[in-house]
């Protein structure tokens, strides 16, 4: 029996791959996609998400528009990473899927309350919608069946500043509220940070393998124009010639946590640091358990500390290739 998933996205290229992976995974019933300003503005995110799910022939997935600004404002786009339209070199034309009358936070809160313990939420953008859903439904942490997020850098450097990862950096106030809300609960957010996501990447050859069953189809055209743009960005950083599959790993880990190794810890989000705002400050040595610690706090996160990257990439390629073949 597939698990109902809600993906909260800022579609973007890797969010697109995460959505396709969710649609292609038999373990998942994608019931909704909620949109948030992040890589691009929420109106563009909503258009992109609608288009991706239409090309994937995803069926009856409720798409909701969410927050257009971080909780404290100050949003700025990053066109160099995901392209001006958020889908790399792909220029979106039409999109037909209707947009929900509910906003994202309302949808998340209501669906979790309607199906207690059933719904898995996977957040792959800034956590603004999740923070707003917590305001509407403070019991959200106990109502969700599972919660995974792509965000943070727990034992790694940041990708926007030396200490901050993009999703947390874009709305650190929202991230702080989310981590606080799960304090002391047995079921903690599975946090997939740069520590592991930058070990999971697709190459140009992988994209060709995914598109091979129907290279001229609309879905293959989308994948074939979006992902290489993202690969070019990563190649331009000189680190590796592939695109980090940040968001797909959050979905893969929500489906099958065994793809990563995890530790339970306490995470605080830095809000005031001149150089460190948006850092996910992590108690990796369990200082909070020592008698001298001011950090006598409960665990609020389960963070991924390693990943079986070849296994994740192989599953990603296999499932997206199958989707391209089915939608030919
Ligand atoms: O830091 C990586 C994250 O920022 C990913 O979710 C990517 O889509 C961007 O939103
Ligand atoms: Ca994202």
mmCIF file of C-alpha atoms and ligand atoms in Angstrom:
data_model
loop_
_atom_site.group_PDB
_atom_site.id
_atom_site.type_symbol
_atom_site.label_atom_id
_atom_site.label_comp_id
_atom_site.label_asym_id
_atom_site.label_seq_id
_atom_site.Cartn_x
_atom_site.Cartn_y
_atom_site.Cartn_z
ATOM 1 C CA UNK A 1 0.000 0.000 0.000
ATOM 2 C CA UNK A 2 1.736 3.275 -1.088
ATOM 3 C CA UNK A 3 2.277 6.031 1.488
ATOM 4 C CA UNK A 4 0.614 9.427 0.901
ATOM 5 C CA UNK A 5 3.348 12.020 0.300
ATOM 6 C CA UNK A 6 3.195 15.791 0.147
ATOM 7 C CA UNK A 7 6.217 17.454 -1.444
ATOM 8 C CA UNK A 8 6.841 21.091 -0.496
ATOM 9 C CA UNK A 9 8.973 22.403 -3.349
ATOM 10 C CA UNK A 10 10.686 25.439 -4.862
ATOM 11 C CA UNK A 11 10.876 23.884 -8.343
ATOM 12 C CA UNK A 12 14.032 24.298 -9.401
ATOM 13 C CA UNK A 13 15.847 21.619 -11.325
ATOM 14 C CA UNK A 14 16.511 19.158 -8.516
ATOM 15 C CA UNK A 15 12.997 19.711 -7.141
ATOM 16 C CA UNK A 16 11.775 18.694 -10.612
ATOM 17 C CA UNK A 17 13.806 15.474 -10.403
ATOM 18 C CA UNK A 18 12.432 14.876 -6.884
ATOM 19 C CA UNK A 19 8.840 15.287 -8.128
ATOM 20 C CA UNK A 20 9.455 12.871 -11.020
ATOM 21 C CA UNK A 21 11.126 10.396 -8.673
ATOM 22 C CA UNK A 22 8.122 10.534 -6.321
ATOM 23 C CA UNK A 23 5.703 9.985 -9.228
ATOM 24 C CA UNK A 24 7.823 7.064 -10.476
ATOM 25 C CA UNK A 25 8.104 5.377 -7.060
ATOM 26 C CA UNK A 26 5.555 2.640 -6.309
ATOM 27 C CA UNK A 27 5.991 3.233 -2.573
ATOM 28 C CA UNK A 28 4.599 6.755 -2.958
ATOM 29 C CA UNK A 29 1.110 8.147 -3.527
ATOM 30 C CA UNK A 30 1.880 11.796 -4.348
ATOM 31 C CA UNK A 31 -1.275 13.485 -3.042
ATOM 32 C CA UNK A 32 -0.082 17.098 -3.191
ATOM 33 C CA UNK A 33 2.732 19.421 -4.152
ATOM 34 C CA UNK A 34 2.918 22.677 -2.210
ATOM 35 C CA UNK A 35 4.944 25.552 -3.613
ATOM 36 C CA UNK A 36 7.182 28.105 -1.916
ATOM 37 C CA UNK A 37 9.412 30.963 -3.045
ATOM 38 C CA UNK A 38 13.016 29.803 -3.109
ATOM 39 C CA UNK A 39 14.998 29.084 -6.261
ATOM 40 C CA UNK A 40 12.467 31.256 -8.099
ATOM 41 C CA UNK A 41 9.321 33.163 -7.086
ATOM 42 C CA UNK A 42 6.391 31.038 -5.903
ATOM 43 C CA UNK A 43 4.322 31.930 -8.991
ATOM 44 C CA UNK A 44 7.082 30.493 -11.189
ATOM 45 C CA UNK A 45 7.479 27.535 -8.806
ATOM 46 C CA UNK A 46 3.745 26.838 -9.084
ATOM 47 C CA UNK A 47 3.856 27.047 -12.890
ATOM 48 C CA UNK A 48 6.919 24.789 -13.044
ATOM 49 C CA UNK A 49 5.464 22.246 -10.625
ATOM 50 C CA UNK A 50 2.206 22.160 -12.563
ATOM 51 C CA UNK A 51 4.090 21.640 -15.829
ATOM 52 C CA UNK A 52 6.358 18.908 -14.445
ATOM 53 C CA UNK A 53 3.424 16.949 -13.017
ATOM 54 C CA UNK A 54 1.457 17.373 -16.240
ATOM 55 C CA UNK A 55 4.350 16.033 -18.361
ATOM 56 C CA UNK A 56 4.781 13.185 -15.868
ATOM 57 C CA UNK A 57 1.094 12.405 -16.217
ATOM 58 C CA UNK A 58 1.065 12.325 -12.435
ATOM 59 C CA UNK A 59 -2.692 12.048 -12.097
ATOM 60 C CA UNK A 60 -4.733 13.700 -9.381
ATOM 61 C CA UNK A 61 -2.094 15.671 -7.452
ATOM 62 C CA UNK A 62 -3.316 18.804 -5.654
ATOM 63 C CA UNK A 63 -0.980 21.733 -6.363
ATOM 64 C CA UNK A 64 -1.074 24.638 -3.910
ATOM 65 C CA UNK A 65 0.590 28.023 -4.011
ATOM 66 C CA UNK A 66 2.376 29.002 -0.817
ATOM 67 C CA UNK A 67 4.541 31.706 0.666
ATOM 68 C CA UNK A 68 5.897 34.361 -1.700
ATOM 69 C CA UNK A 69 8.476 35.646 0.785
ATOM 70 C CA UNK A 70 10.516 34.245 3.683
ATOM 71 C CA UNK A 71 8.986 34.975 7.112
ATOM 72 C CA UNK A 72 11.250 38.006 7.505
ATOM 73 C CA UNK A 73 11.264 38.983 3.806
ATOM 74 C CA UNK A 74 14.499 39.661 1.947
ATOM 75 C CA UNK A 75 14.193 37.028 -0.810
ATOM 76 C CA UNK A 76 16.566 37.120 -3.765
ATOM 77 C CA UNK A 77 16.593 34.706 -6.732
ATOM 78 C CA UNK A 78 19.592 32.679 -7.921
ATOM 79 C CA UNK A 79 19.073 32.471 -11.708
ATOM 80 C CA UNK A 80 22.657 31.307 -12.239
ATOM 81 C CA UNK A 81 21.909 27.992 -10.523
ATOM 82 C CA UNK A 82 18.501 26.916 -11.845
ATOM 83 C CA UNK A 83 18.044 29.333 -14.771
ATOM 84 C CA UNK A 84 15.752 32.385 -14.979
ATOM 85 C CA UNK A 85 12.640 30.208 -15.254
ATOM 86 C CA UNK A 86 13.858 27.681 -12.675
ATOM 87 C CA UNK A 87 14.068 24.760 -15.106
ATOM 88 C CA UNK A 88 17.541 25.338 -16.509
ATOM 89 C CA UNK A 89 17.506 25.817 -20.279
ATOM 90 C CA UNK A 90 13.942 24.514 -20.632
ATOM 91 C CA UNK A 91 11.520 27.258 -21.653
ATOM 92 C CA UNK A 92 8.116 26.357 -20.219
ATOM 93 C CA UNK A 93 5.189 26.805 -22.545
ATOM 94 C CA UNK A 94 1.721 25.729 -21.464
ATOM 95 C CA UNK A 95 0.661 24.144 -18.253
ATOM 96 C CA UNK A 96 -2.811 22.843 -17.654
ATOM 97 C CA UNK A 97 -3.093 21.469 -14.144
ATOM 98 C CA UNK A 98 -5.496 23.438 -11.952
ATOM 99 C CA UNK A 99 -4.170 25.132 -8.835
ATOM 100 C CA UNK A 100 -5.827 24.400 -5.482
ATOM 101 C CA UNK A 101 -8.110 26.933 -3.805
ATOM 102 C CA UNK A 102 -6.215 26.116 -0.568
ATOM 103 C CA UNK A 103 -2.867 27.759 0.114
ATOM 104 C CA UNK A 104 0.108 25.535 0.883
ATOM 105 C CA UNK A 105 0.172 25.911 4.671
ATOM 106 C CA UNK A 106 -3.560 25.232 4.919
ATOM 107 C CA UNK A 107 -3.249 22.146 2.725
ATOM 108 C CA UNK A 108 -0.361 20.713 4.770
ATOM 109 C CA UNK A 109 -2.133 21.363 8.097
ATOM 110 C CA UNK A 110 -5.517 20.059 6.935
ATOM 111 C CA UNK A 111 -4.213 16.914 5.219
ATOM 112 C CA UNK A 112 -2.108 15.960 8.243
ATOM 113 C CA UNK A 113 -5.093 16.465 10.560
ATOM 114 C CA UNK A 114 -7.466 14.595 8.213
ATOM 115 C CA UNK A 115 -5.173 11.531 8.022
ATOM 116 C CA UNK A 116 -3.360 11.354 11.396
ATOM 117 C CA UNK A 117 -0.124 9.362 11.226
ATOM 118 C CA UNK A 118 -0.442 8.624 7.515
ATOM 119 C CA UNK A 119 1.033 11.512 5.524
ATOM 120 C CA UNK A 120 4.761 11.915 4.867
ATOM 121 C CA UNK A 121 5.859 15.490 4.196
ATOM 122 C CA UNK A 122 9.086 16.075 2.274
ATOM 123 C CA UNK A 123 10.319 19.669 2.165
ATOM 124 C CA UNK A 124 12.836 20.495 -0.550
ATOM 125 C CA UNK A 125 12.844 24.283 -0.402
ATOM 126 C CA UNK A 126 12.897 26.983 2.267
ATOM 127 C CA UNK A 127 10.745 25.944 5.247
ATOM 128 C CA UNK A 128 8.382 28.929 5.120
ATOM 129 C CA UNK A 129 5.261 26.878 4.295
ATOM 130 C CA UNK A 130 6.047 24.319 7.002
ATOM 131 C CA UNK A 131 6.492 27.079 9.597
ATOM 132 C CA UNK A 132 3.171 28.631 8.555
ATOM 133 C CA UNK A 133 1.492 25.211 8.702
ATOM 134 C CA UNK A 134 2.791 24.836 12.270
ATOM 135 C CA UNK A 135 1.090 28.132 13.145
ATOM 136 C CA UNK A 136 -2.190 26.786 11.776
ATOM 137 C CA UNK A 137 -1.758 23.339 13.317
ATOM 138 C CA UNK A 138 0.715 23.215 16.279
ATOM 139 C CA UNK A 139 0.146 19.453 16.525
ATOM 140 C CA UNK A 140 1.587 18.967 13.009
ATOM 141 C CA UNK A 141 4.689 17.102 14.285
ATOM 142 C CA UNK A 142 2.529 14.426 15.894
ATOM 143 C CA UNK A 143 -0.050 14.329 13.078
ATOM 144 C CA UNK A 144 2.424 13.654 10.272
ATOM 145 C CA UNK A 145 3.395 10.042 9.646
ATOM 146 C CA UNK A 146 6.856 11.194 8.556
ATOM 147 C CA UNK A 147 8.822 14.339 7.772
ATOM 148 C CA UNK A 148 12.003 14.667 5.734
ATOM 149 C CA UNK A 149 13.711 17.846 4.706
ATOM 150 C CA UNK A 150 16.503 18.747 2.339
ATOM 151 C CA UNK A 151 18.343 21.474 4.175
ATOM 152 C CA UNK A 152 21.301 22.328 6.314
ATOM 153 C CA UNK A 153 24.978 21.490 6.429
ATOM 154 C CA UNK A 154 25.662 19.546 9.625
ATOM 155 C CA UNK A 155 29.287 18.521 9.254
ATOM 156 C CA UNK A 156 29.910 20.273 5.938
ATOM 157 C CA UNK A 157 30.377 23.777 4.648
ATOM 158 C CA UNK A 158 27.533 25.817 3.243
ATOM 159 C CA UNK A 159 26.713 26.502 -0.415
ATOM 160 C CA UNK A 160 25.456 30.093 -0.113
ATOM 161 C CA UNK A 161 27.828 31.246 2.621
ATOM 162 C CA UNK A 162 30.688 29.239 4.106
ATOM 163 C CA UNK A 163 28.323 28.086 6.883
ATOM 164 C CA UNK A 164 24.801 28.192 5.446
ATOM 165 C CA UNK A 165 22.943 25.900 3.037
ATOM 166 C CA UNK A 166 20.513 27.587 0.614
ATOM 167 C CA UNK A 167 17.133 26.358 1.906
ATOM 168 C CA UNK A 168 17.917 27.249 5.515
ATOM 169 C CA UNK A 169 19.736 30.447 4.513
ATOM 170 C CA UNK A 170 16.738 31.696 2.531
ATOM 171 C CA UNK A 171 14.438 31.487 5.569
ATOM 172 C CA UNK A 172 16.368 30.806 8.780
ATOM 173 C CA UNK A 173 13.509 32.024 10.992
ATOM 174 C CA UNK A 174 11.242 29.391 9.462
ATOM 175 C CA UNK A 175 13.894 26.703 9.864
ATOM 176 C CA UNK A 176 14.418 27.652 13.518
ATOM 177 C CA UNK A 177 10.684 27.322 14.194
ATOM 178 C CA UNK A 178 10.577 23.933 12.480
ATOM 179 C CA UNK A 179 13.489 22.487 14.440
ATOM 180 C CA UNK A 180 12.017 23.853 17.696
ATOM 181 C CA UNK A 181 8.612 22.327 16.965
ATOM 182 C CA UNK A 182 10.062 18.803 16.848
ATOM 183 C CA UNK A 183 12.011 19.128 20.119
ATOM 184 C CA UNK A 184 11.809 16.066 22.284
ATOM 185 C CA UNK A 185 9.552 14.071 19.980
ATOM 186 C CA UNK A 186 10.378 10.467 19.170
ATOM 187 C CA UNK A 187 9.614 10.933 15.462
ATOM 188 C CA UNK A 188 12.123 13.564 14.329
ATOM 189 C CA UNK A 189 12.664 15.194 10.949
ATOM 190 C CA UNK A 190 14.995 13.200 8.746
ATOM 191 C CA UNK A 191 17.417 15.960 7.734
ATOM 192 C CA UNK A 192 19.307 15.464 4.477
ATOM 193 C CA UNK A 193 22.007 18.091 4.285
ATOM 194 C CA UNK A 194 24.893 18.959 2.015
ATOM 195 C CA UNK A 195 26.991 16.437 3.963
ATOM 196 C CA UNK A 196 25.286 13.702 1.952
ATOM 197 C CA UNK A 197 23.513 15.392 -0.971
ATOM 198 C CA UNK A 198 26.775 16.517 -2.531
ATOM 199 C CA UNK A 199 27.757 12.873 -2.835
ATOM 200 C CA UNK A 200 24.690 12.074 -4.963
ATOM 201 C CA UNK A 201 24.859 13.507 -8.440
ATOM 202 C CA UNK A 202 23.779 12.894 -12.024
ATOM 203 C CA UNK A 203 26.198 13.165 -14.934
ATOM 204 C CA UNK A 204 25.456 14.003 -18.561
ATOM 205 C CA UNK A 205 25.721 10.294 -19.346
ATOM 206 C CA UNK A 206 23.114 9.546 -16.681
ATOM 207 C CA UNK A 207 20.759 12.100 -18.274
ATOM 208 C CA UNK A 208 21.221 10.414 -21.642
ATOM 209 C CA UNK A 209 20.428 7.042 -20.090
ATOM 210 C CA UNK A 210 17.244 8.448 -18.518
ATOM 211 C CA UNK A 211 16.065 10.013 -21.791
ATOM 212 C CA UNK A 212 17.104 7.144 -24.073
ATOM 213 C CA UNK A 213 13.714 5.343 -24.220
ATOM 214 C CA UNK A 214 11.995 8.392 -25.786
ATOM 215 C CA UNK A 215 14.550 11.163 -26.412
ATOM 216 C CA UNK A 216 12.163 13.417 -28.346
ATOM 217 C CA UNK A 217 9.287 13.189 -25.870
ATOM 218 C CA UNK A 218 8.262 16.321 -23.925
ATOM 219 C CA UNK A 219 9.314 14.709 -20.644
ATOM 220 C CA UNK A 220 12.743 13.755 -22.007
ATOM 221 C CA UNK A 221 13.093 17.259 -23.485
ATOM 222 C CA UNK A 222 12.359 18.767 -20.061
ATOM 223 C CA UNK A 223 14.875 16.516 -18.293
ATOM 224 C CA UNK A 224 17.414 16.838 -21.100
ATOM 225 C CA UNK A 225 17.320 20.650 -21.051
ATOM 226 C CA UNK A 226 16.958 21.224 -17.306
ATOM 227 C CA UNK A 227 19.520 18.899 -15.722
ATOM 228 C CA UNK A 228 22.511 19.686 -18.017
ATOM 229 C CA UNK A 229 22.071 23.397 -17.198
ATOM 230 C CA UNK A 230 22.422 22.451 -13.505
ATOM 231 C CA UNK A 231 25.434 20.240 -14.338
ATOM 232 C CA UNK A 232 27.053 23.182 -16.147
ATOM 233 C CA UNK A 233 26.611 25.273 -13.003
ATOM 234 C CA UNK A 234 28.308 22.630 -10.846
ATOM 235 C CA UNK A 235 31.058 22.158 -13.441
ATOM 236 C CA UNK A 236 31.646 25.927 -13.324
ATOM 237 C CA UNK A 237 32.378 25.633 -9.601
ATOM 238 C CA UNK A 238 35.208 23.258 -10.485
ATOM 239 C CA UNK A 239 34.150 20.745 -7.870
ATOM 240 C CA UNK A 240 32.663 17.989 -9.992
ATOM 241 C CA UNK A 241 31.173 17.384 -13.422
ATOM 242 C CA UNK A 242 27.717 16.410 -12.282
ATOM 243 C CA UNK A 243 24.633 17.908 -10.644
ATOM 244 C CA UNK A 244 23.967 17.325 -6.954
ATOM 245 C CA UNK A 245 20.623 15.620 -6.491
ATOM 246 C CA UNK A 246 19.847 17.356 -3.196
ATOM 247 C CA UNK A 247 16.065 17.093 -3.277
ATOM 248 C CA UNK A 248 15.731 13.626 -4.831
ATOM 249 C CA UNK A 249 17.853 12.270 -1.964
ATOM 250 C CA UNK A 250 15.341 13.656 0.559
ATOM 251 C CA UNK A 251 12.577 11.747 -1.246
ATOM 252 C CA UNK A 252 14.726 8.604 -1.544
ATOM 253 C CA UNK A 253 15.536 8.733 2.189
ATOM 254 C CA UNK A 254 11.877 9.277 3.092
ATOM 255 C CA UNK A 255 10.980 6.193 1.024
ATOM 256 C CA UNK A 256 13.875 4.035 2.266
ATOM 257 C CA UNK A 257 15.884 5.447 5.220
ATOM 258 C CA UNK A 258 18.432 2.624 4.811
ATOM 259 C CA UNK A 259 20.076 4.557 1.973
ATOM 260 C CA UNK A 260 21.658 6.745 4.659
ATOM 261 C CA UNK A 261 23.129 6.361 8.123
ATOM 262 C CA UNK A 262 21.567 8.633 10.738
ATOM 263 C CA UNK A 263 22.312 10.160 14.128
ATOM 264 C CA UNK A 264 19.874 11.842 16.496
ATOM 265 C CA UNK A 265 21.039 15.204 17.714
ATOM 266 C CA UNK A 266 20.078 18.776 18.503
ATOM 267 C CA UNK A 267 20.164 21.427 15.811
ATOM 268 C CA UNK A 268 19.867 25.170 16.366
ATOM 269 C CA UNK A 269 19.625 27.630 13.509
ATOM 270 C CA UNK A 270 21.830 30.688 13.794
ATOM 271 C CA UNK A 271 19.788 33.857 13.214
ATOM 272 C CA UNK A 272 22.062 36.671 14.344
ATOM 273 C CA UNK A 273 25.586 35.752 13.274
ATOM 274 C CA UNK A 274 27.195 38.322 11.007
ATOM 275 C CA UNK A 275 29.051 35.539 9.160
ATOM 276 C CA UNK A 276 26.964 32.559 10.186
ATOM 277 C CA UNK A 277 23.272 33.467 9.754
ATOM 278 C CA UNK A 278 21.459 30.384 8.470
ATOM 279 C CA UNK A 279 24.002 27.921 9.872
ATOM 280 C CA UNK A 280 22.557 24.676 11.222
ATOM 281 C CA UNK A 281 24.560 24.515 14.444
ATOM 282 C CA UNK A 282 24.702 20.838 15.348
ATOM 283 C CA UNK A 283 25.616 19.177 18.642
ATOM 284 C CA UNK A 284 27.730 16.433 17.068
ATOM 285 C CA UNK A 285 29.624 15.571 20.256
ATOM 286 C CA UNK A 286 26.498 15.430 22.480
ATOM 287 C CA UNK A 287 27.655 18.433 24.517
ATOM 288 C CA UNK A 288 24.022 18.878 25.572
ATOM 289 C CA UNK A 289 24.387 15.718 27.703
ATOM 290 C CA UNK A 290 27.367 17.034 29.685
ATOM 291 C CA UNK A 291 26.953 18.550 33.135
ATOM 292 C CA UNK A 292 28.608 21.813 32.101
ATOM 293 C CA UNK A 293 26.496 22.396 29.011
ATOM 294 C CA UNK A 294 24.139 25.322 28.620
ATOM 295 C CA UNK A 295 22.778 23.256 25.763
ATOM 296 C CA UNK A 296 20.766 20.956 27.987
ATOM 297 C CA UNK A 297 18.252 20.428 25.244
ATOM 298 C CA UNK A 298 16.392 17.502 23.781
ATOM 299 C CA UNK A 299 17.003 16.025 20.353
ATOM 300 C CA UNK A 300 15.047 17.625 17.517
ATOM 301 C CA UNK A 301 16.598 16.127 14.393
ATOM 302 C CA UNK A 302 17.755 12.880 12.816
ATOM 303 C CA UNK A 303 20.548 13.883 10.446
ATOM 304 C CA UNK A 304 22.041 11.835 7.631
ATOM 305 C CA UNK A 305 25.769 11.355 8.132
ATOM 306 C CA UNK A 306 26.506 9.029 5.211
ATOM 307 C CA UNK A 307 24.794 7.835 2.041
ATOM 308 C CA UNK A 308 24.990 4.848 -0.307
ATOM 309 C CA UNK A 309 25.246 7.182 -3.315
ATOM 310 C CA UNK A 310 25.621 4.527 -6.036
ATOM 311 C CA UNK A 311 22.451 2.831 -4.808
ATOM 312 C CA UNK A 312 20.485 6.090 -4.815
ATOM 313 C CA UNK A 313 21.741 7.159 -8.253
ATOM 314 C CA UNK A 314 20.992 3.747 -9.756
ATOM 315 C CA UNK A 315 17.436 3.842 -8.341
ATOM 316 C CA UNK A 316 16.970 7.404 -9.575
ATOM 317 C CA UNK A 317 18.090 6.551 -13.117
ATOM 318 C CA UNK A 318 16.056 3.355 -13.232
ATOM 319 C CA UNK A 319 12.819 5.008 -12.107
ATOM 320 C CA UNK A 320 13.104 8.173 -14.199
ATOM 321 C CA UNK A 321 14.057 6.109 -17.255
ATOM 322 C CA UNK A 322 10.993 3.983 -16.649
ATOM 323 C CA UNK A 323 8.830 7.097 -16.433
ATOM 324 C CA UNK A 324 10.214 8.440 -19.722
ATOM 325 C CA UNK A 325 9.535 5.090 -21.327
ATOM 326 C CA UNK A 326 5.942 4.916 -20.003
ATOM 327 C CA UNK A 327 5.184 8.521 -21.025
ATOM 328 C CA UNK A 328 6.651 8.197 -24.510
HETATM 329 O O1 LIG B 1 21.025 23.705 -1.162
HETATM 330 C C1 LIG B 1 20.301 22.924 -2.071
HETATM 331 C C2 LIG B 1 18.868 23.299 -2.076
HETATM 332 O O2 LIG B 1 18.710 24.645 -2.529
HETATM 333 C C3 LIG B 1 18.022 22.441 -3.031
HETATM 334 O O3 LIG B 1 16.738 22.260 -2.488
HETATM 335 C C4 LIG B 1 17.943 23.275 -4.282
HETATM 336 O O4 LIG B 1 16.735 23.047 -5.014
HETATM 337 C C5 LIG B 1 17.919 24.657 -3.711
HETATM 338 O O5 LIG B 1 16.588 24.930 -3.350
HETATM 339 CA CA1 LIG B 2 14.757 22.834 -3.788
#
